[in-house]
PDB file of C-alpha atoms in Angstrom:
ATOM      1  CA  MET Q 650      13.959 -17.451  -1.599  1.00  0.00           C
ATOM      2  CA  ALA Q 651      11.691 -16.525   1.341  1.00  0.00           C
ATOM      3  CA  GLN Q 652       8.197 -13.925   1.408  1.00  0.00           C
ATOM      4  CA  VAL Q 653       9.640 -10.876   4.784  1.00  0.00           C
ATOM      5  CA  ASN Q 654       6.500  -8.347   5.259  1.00  0.00           C
ATOM      6  CA  VAL Q 655       8.690  -5.213   5.426  1.00  0.00           C
ATOM      7  CA  ALA Q 656       5.730  -2.898   6.649  1.00  0.00           C
ATOM      8  CA  ALA Q 657       6.026  -5.022   9.828  1.00  0.00           C
ATOM      9  CA  ALA Q 658       7.651  -2.795  12.778  1.00  0.00           C
ATOM     10  CA  ALA Q 659       9.194  -6.547  14.043  1.00  0.00           C
ATOM     11  CA  ASN Q 660      11.551  -5.444  10.536  1.00  0.00           C
ATOM     12  CA  GLY Q 661      12.871  -2.382  11.559  1.00  0.00           C
ATOM     13  CA  SER Q 662       9.554  -0.008   9.577  1.00  0.00           C
ATOM     14  CA  SER Q 663       7.691   2.015  11.390  1.00  0.00           C
ATOM     15  CA  ALA Q 664       4.559   4.473  10.245  1.00  0.00           C
ATOM     16  CA  THR Q 665       2.584   7.612   9.921  1.00  0.00           C
ATOM     17  CA  GLN Q 666      -0.698   8.765   9.844  1.00  0.00           C
ATOM     18  CA  SER Q 667      -2.034  12.821   8.666  1.00  0.00           C
ATOM     19  CA  SER Q 668      -3.880  12.823  12.019  1.00  0.00           C
ATOM     20  CA  ILE Q 669      -4.442  10.928  14.895  1.00  0.00           C
ATOM     21  CA  TRP Q 670      -8.642  10.447  15.809  1.00  0.00           C
ATOM     22  CA  GLY Q 671     -10.050  12.687  18.113  1.00  0.00           C
ATOM     23  CA  GLY Q 672     -12.115  10.372  19.235  1.00  0.00           C
ATOM     24  CA  SER Q 673      -9.252   7.533  20.030  1.00  0.00           C
ATOM     25  CA  PRO Q 674      -5.792   9.387  20.978  1.00  0.00           C
ATOM     26  CA  THR Q 675      -4.221   6.001  20.819  1.00  0.00           C
ATOM     27  CA  ALA Q 676      -5.665   4.953  17.157  1.00  0.00           C
ATOM     28  CA  PHE Q 677      -1.765   5.559  16.123  1.00  0.00           C
ATOM     29  CA  ALA Q 678      -0.704   4.696  12.537  1.00  0.00           C
ATOM     30  CA  SER Q 679       1.999   1.716  13.737  1.00  0.00           C
ATOM     31  CA  LEU Q 680      -1.247  -0.049  14.246  1.00  0.00           C
ATOM     32  CA  VAL Q 681      -1.273  -1.487  10.809  1.00  0.00           C
ATOM     33  CA  THR Q 682       2.306  -2.145  10.915  1.00  0.00           C
ATOM     34  CA  ASP Q 683       1.618  -5.048  14.353  1.00  0.00           C
ATOM     35  CA  GLU Q 684       0.766  -8.338  12.291  1.00  0.00           C
ATOM     36  CA  ASN Q 685      -2.853  -8.534  13.471  1.00  0.00           C
ATOM     37  CA  ARG Q 686      -5.312  -8.554  10.399  1.00  0.00           C
ATOM     38  CA  ASN Q 687      -7.665  -8.446  12.390  1.00  0.00           C
ATOM     39  CA  GLY Q 688     -10.245  -5.799  11.324  1.00  0.00           C
ATOM     40  CA  LEU Q 689     -12.474  -5.384  14.553  1.00  0.00           C
ATOM     41  CA  TRP Q 690     -12.030  -1.954  15.961  1.00  0.00           C
ATOM     42  CA  ASN Q 691     -12.262  -3.500  19.512  1.00  0.00           C
ATOM     43  CA  ALA Q 692     -11.818  -7.167  19.122  1.00  0.00           C
ATOM     44  CA  ASN Q 693     -11.660  -8.545  22.726  1.00  0.00           C
ATOM     45  CA  GLY Q 694     -10.466  -5.294  24.083  1.00  0.00           C
ATOM     46  CA  ILE Q 695      -7.876  -4.074  22.157  1.00  0.00           C
ATOM     47  CA  LEU Q 696      -7.934  -1.420  19.917  1.00  0.00           C
ATOM     48  CA  THR Q 697      -6.192  -3.520  15.938  1.00  0.00           C
ATOM     49  CA  LEU Q 698      -6.809   0.240  13.349  1.00  0.00           C
ATOM     50  CA  ASN Q 699      -4.644   3.634  12.453  1.00  0.00           C
ATOM     51  CA  HIS Q 700      -7.878   6.033  12.286  1.00  0.00           C
ATOM     52  CA  THR Q 701      -7.131   9.458  10.848  1.00  0.00           C
ATOM     53  CA  ASN Q 702      -9.941  12.251  11.876  1.00  0.00           C
ATOM     54  CA  PHE Q 703     -12.378  13.257   8.664  1.00  0.00           C
ATOM     55  CA  GLU Q 704      -9.992  15.039   6.657  1.00  0.00           C
ATOM     56  CA  GLN Q 705      -9.335  15.726   2.389  1.00  0.00           C
ATOM     57  CA  GLY Q 706      -7.083  12.881   1.621  1.00  0.00           C
ATOM     58  CA  ALA Q 707      -5.540  11.406   5.164  1.00  0.00           C
ATOM     59  CA  TRP Q 708      -3.505   9.098   4.537  1.00  0.00           C
ATOM     60  CA  LEU Q 709      -0.568   6.382   5.775  1.00  0.00           C
ATOM     61  CA  ARG Q 710       2.209   6.355   4.725  1.00  0.00           C
ATOM     62  CA  VAL Q 711       5.170   3.122   6.514  1.00  0.00           C
ATOM     63  CA  ASN Q 712       8.787   3.563   5.276  1.00  0.00           C
ATOM     64  CA  PHE Q 713      10.729  -0.122   5.899  1.00  0.00           C
ATOM     65  CA  ALA Q 714      13.925  -0.548   6.956  1.00  0.00           C
ATOM     66  CA  SER Q 715      15.683   0.064   3.715  1.00  0.00           C
ATOM     67  CA  ALA Q 716      14.487  -0.322   0.024  1.00  0.00           C
ATOM     68  CA  PHE Q 717      13.636  -3.775  -1.215  1.00  0.00           C
ATOM     69  CA  PRO Q 718      11.944  -5.183  -4.126  1.00  0.00           C
ATOM     70  CA  ILE Q 719       7.995  -5.186  -3.487  1.00  0.00           C
ATOM     71  CA  ASP Q 720       6.309  -8.038  -5.301  1.00  0.00           C
ATOM     72  CA  SER Q 721       2.997  -8.056  -3.250  1.00  0.00           C
ATOM     73  CA  VAL Q 722       0.762  -5.900  -1.043  1.00  0.00           C
ATOM     74  CA  ASN Q 723      -2.079  -6.151   0.452  1.00  0.00           C
ATOM     75  CA  LEU Q 724      -4.093  -3.596   2.532  1.00  0.00           C
ATOM     76  CA  TRP Q 725      -6.248  -5.405   5.259  1.00  0.00           C
ATOM     77  CA  ASN Q 726      -9.818  -2.985   6.081  1.00  0.00           C
ATOM     78  CA  ARG Q 727     -11.926  -2.308   7.773  1.00  0.00           C
ATOM     79  CA  THR Q 728     -14.724  -4.991   9.237  1.00  0.00           C
ATOM     80  CA  ASP Q 729     -17.074  -4.063  10.996  1.00  0.00           C
ATOM     81  CA  GLY Q 730     -19.535  -1.935   8.873  1.00  0.00           C
ATOM     82  CA  PHE Q 731     -17.600   1.298   8.243  1.00  0.00           C
ATOM     83  CA  GLY Q 732     -15.039  -0.736   5.549  1.00  0.00           C
ATOM     84  CA  SER Q 733     -16.513   1.698   3.196  1.00  0.00           C
ATOM     85  CA  ARG Q 734     -15.114   4.666   4.179  1.00  0.00           C
ATOM     86  CA  LEU Q 735     -12.198   3.516   2.276  1.00  0.00           C
ATOM     87  CA  ASN Q 736     -13.365   4.425  -1.244  1.00  0.00           C
ATOM     88  CA  PRO Q 737     -12.364   5.991  -3.077  1.00  0.00           C
ATOM     89  CA  PHE Q 738      -8.297   4.974  -2.235  1.00  0.00           C
ATOM     90  CA  SER Q 739      -4.710   5.069  -3.788  1.00  0.00           C
ATOM     91  CA  VAL Q 740      -2.410   2.910  -3.274  1.00  0.00           C
ATOM     92  CA  ARG Q 741       2.109   4.173  -4.005  1.00  0.00           C
ATOM     93  CA  LEU Q 742       5.504   2.882  -3.183  1.00  0.00           C
ATOM     94  CA  PHE Q 743       8.236   5.538  -3.388  1.00  0.00           C
ATOM     95  CA  ASN Q 744      11.391   5.116  -3.374  1.00  0.00           C
ATOM     96  CA  GLY Q 745      14.030   8.334  -1.959  1.00  0.00           C
ATOM     97  CA  GLY Q 746      11.075  11.270  -2.323  1.00  0.00           C
ATOM     98  CA  SER Q 747       9.912   9.507  -5.821  1.00  0.00           C
ATOM     99  CA  GLU Q 748       6.464   7.338  -6.843  1.00  0.00           C
ATOM    100  CA  VAL Q 749       7.877   4.244  -8.182  1.00  0.00           C
ATOM    101  CA  TRP Q 750       4.228   2.692  -8.413  1.00  0.00           C
ATOM    102  CA  ALA Q 751       0.478   3.783  -8.152  1.00  0.00           C
ATOM    103  CA  GLN Q 752      -2.404   2.380  -8.381  1.00  0.00           C
ATOM    104  CA  THR Q 753      -5.183   5.181  -7.713  1.00  0.00           C
ATOM    105  CA  GLY Q 754      -9.077   4.779  -8.322  1.00  0.00           C
ATOM    106  CA  GLN Q 755      -9.331   2.183  -5.748  1.00  0.00           C
ATOM    107  CA  THR Q 756     -12.261   0.424  -4.901  1.00  0.00           C
ATOM    108  CA  PHE Q 757     -12.112  -1.994  -1.879  1.00  0.00           C
ATOM    109  CA  SER Q 758     -12.720  -5.503  -2.782  1.00  0.00           C
ATOM    110  CA  ASN Q 759     -11.527  -8.496  -0.684  1.00  0.00           C
ATOM    111  CA  THR Q 760      -9.989 -10.269  -2.762  1.00  0.00           C
ATOM    112  CA  ILE Q 761      -7.780 -12.210  -0.117  1.00  0.00           C
ATOM    113  CA  ASP Q 762     -10.255 -15.249   1.233  1.00  0.00           C
ATOM    114  CA  ASP Q 763      -8.189 -16.930   4.371  1.00  0.00           C
ATOM    115  CA  GLY Q 764     -11.232 -17.976   6.033  1.00  0.00           C
ATOM    116  CA  LEU Q 765     -12.020 -15.330   8.322  1.00  0.00           C
ATOM    117  CA  THR Q 766     -14.616 -13.153   8.757  1.00  0.00           C
ATOM    118  CA  SER Q 767     -12.550 -10.601  11.131  1.00  0.00           C
ATOM    119  CA  THR Q 768     -10.655  -9.683   8.000  1.00  0.00           C
ATOM    120  CA  ALA Q 769     -10.490  -8.292   4.828  1.00  0.00           C
ATOM    121  CA  GLY Q 770      -7.849  -8.139   2.483  1.00  0.00           C
ATOM    122  CA  MET Q 771      -7.068  -6.424  -0.748  1.00  0.00           C
ATOM    123  CA  ALA Q 772      -3.876  -7.895  -2.853  1.00  0.00           C
ATOM    124  CA  PHE Q 773      -1.874  -5.450  -4.974  1.00  0.00           C
ATOM    125  CA  ALA Q 774       0.884  -6.699  -7.420  1.00  0.00           C
ATOM    126  CA  PRO Q 775       3.906  -3.911  -8.633  1.00  0.00           C
ATOM    127  CA  ALA Q 776       6.036  -6.997  -9.216  1.00  0.00           C
ATOM    128  CA  GLY Q 777       9.213  -6.272  -7.898  1.00  0.00           C
ATOM    129  CA  VAL Q 778       9.291  -2.767  -7.958  1.00  0.00           C
ATOM    130  CA  VAL Q 779      12.199  -1.460  -5.482  1.00  0.00           C
ATOM    131  CA  ALA Q 780      10.311   1.104  -2.742  1.00  0.00           C
ATOM    132  CA  ASP Q 781      11.578   1.964   0.511  1.00  0.00           C
ATOM    133  CA  MET Q 782       8.310   3.643   1.806  1.00  0.00           C
ATOM    134  CA  ILE Q 783       4.126   2.806   1.213  1.00  0.00           C
ATOM    135  CA  GLU Q 784       1.616   5.393   1.562  1.00  0.00           C
ATOM    136  CA  VAL Q 785      -2.588   4.538   1.544  1.00  0.00           C
ATOM    137  CA  ARG Q 786      -4.738   8.586   0.565  1.00  0.00           C
ATOM    138  CA  LEU Q 787      -8.028   8.635   1.080  1.00  0.00           C
ATOM    139  CA  ASP Q 788      -9.097  10.079  -2.493  1.00  0.00           C
ATOM    140  CA  GLY Q 789     -11.991  12.300  -1.465  1.00  0.00           C
ATOM    141  CA  SER Q 790     -12.692  13.123   2.769  1.00  0.00           C
ATOM    142  CA  ASN Q 791     -13.108  10.331   4.879  1.00  0.00           C
ATOM    143  CA  TYR Q 792     -11.891   8.522   8.270  1.00  0.00           C
ATOM    144  CA  LEU Q 793      -9.152   6.057   7.153  1.00  0.00           C
ATOM    145  CA  HIS Q 794      -8.698   3.414   9.014  1.00  0.00           C
ATOM    146  CA  LEU Q 795      -6.942   0.257   8.470  1.00  0.00           C
ATOM    147  CA  ALA Q 796      -6.025  -3.323  10.490  1.00  0.00           C
ATOM    148  CA  GLU Q 797      -2.893  -3.645   8.400  1.00  0.00           C
ATOM    149  CA  VAL Q 798      -0.638  -2.990   5.492  1.00  0.00           C
ATOM    150  CA  GLU Q 799       1.415  -5.654   4.083  1.00  0.00           C
ATOM    151  CA  ALA Q 800       4.394  -5.102   1.464  1.00  0.00           C
ATOM    152  CA  TYR Q 801       6.527  -8.912   0.943  1.00  0.00           C
ATOM    153  CA  SER Q 802       9.796  -9.183  -0.680  1.00  0.00           C
ATOM    154  CA  ALA Q 803      11.399 -12.070  -1.570  1.00  0.00           C
ATOM    155  CA  VAL Q 804      14.732 -12.616   0.123  1.00  0.00           C
ATOM    156  CA  PRO Q 805      17.222 -14.999   0.919  1.00  0.00           C
ATOM    157  CA  GLU Q 806      17.044 -17.878   3.635  1.00  0.00           C
ATOM    158  CA  PRO Q 807      19.619 -17.833   5.973  1.00  0.00           C
ATOM    159  CA  GLY Q 808      21.206 -21.059   5.219  1.00  0.00           C
ATOM    160  CA  ILE Q 809      21.844 -19.678   1.213  1.00  0.00           C
ATOM    161  CA  MET Q 810      23.196 -16.789   2.600  1.00  0.00           C
ATOM    162  CA  ILE Q 811      25.591 -18.192   5.057  1.00  0.00           C
ATOM    163  CA  ALA Q 812      26.301 -20.905   1.805  1.00  0.00           C
ATOM    164  CA  ALA Q 813      26.779 -18.078  -0.197  1.00  0.00           C
ATOM    165  CA  GLY Q 814      29.099 -15.852   2.466  1.00  0.00           C
ATOM    166  CA  LEU Q 815      31.187 -19.465   3.208  1.00  0.00           C
ATOM    167  CA  GLY Q 816      31.569 -20.334  -0.749  1.00  0.00           C
ATOM    168  CA  ALA Q 817      32.980 -16.778  -1.355  1.00  0.00           C
ATOM    169  CA  ALA Q 818      35.136 -17.099   1.806  1.00  0.00           C
ATOM    170  CA  ALA Q 819      36.236 -20.510   0.304  1.00  0.00           C
ATOM    171  CA  LEU Q 820      37.366 -18.707  -3.102  1.00  0.00           C
ATOM    172  CA  LEU Q 821      39.163 -16.048  -1.476  1.00  0.00           C
ATOM    173  CA  ARG Q 822      41.055 -18.226   0.150  1.00  0.00           C
ATOM    174  CA  ARG Q 823      41.782 -20.309  -2.808  1.00  0.00           C
ATOM    175  CA  ARG Q 824      43.039 -16.912  -4.668  1.00  0.00           C
ATOM    176  CA  ARG Q 825      44.800 -15.944  -1.734  1.00  0.00           C
ATOM    177  CA  ARG Q 826      46.856 -19.017  -1.765  1.00  0.00           C
ATOM    178  CA  SER Q 827      47.849 -19.106  -6.023  1.00  0.00           C
ATOM    179  CA  ALA Q 828      49.295 -15.940  -5.549  1.00  0.00           C
TER     180      ALA Q 828
END
């Protein structure tokens, strides 16, 4: 089985946020699904973070291409001095509009050591909860900005799927011959 980030735009996800900060009208939600974990606001001339207005309960949502069993969630925070704006926050998984998992009242802690100073990640383990959307929401009033949101699901390797398909085809041929 391979771990696939189903929150990545490359895998068919789409992201929305409660507002877009007027100081940077290009700080779109889609920046959290581009697979760039860099937490610097302007990393080598490239905007890497989403950014909402200052508001109560600012939120960011990532809709997956379909429902998946989510084994782990990683949030990558801003690293240039404004990361504390995230606190306190909640992370929720939904399936068909119903909440299926939540971690509320969280304080960000860099629990993922990837050896880079430009990243700060916090891991959560929902343990296979089936979901089609993730939401990150501020529990208070502030700006919400993140570098990346990841949601990993275990999916069969392509070779395993091909082998399973060939096996099923062979079984069907045998059944047809014996009928």
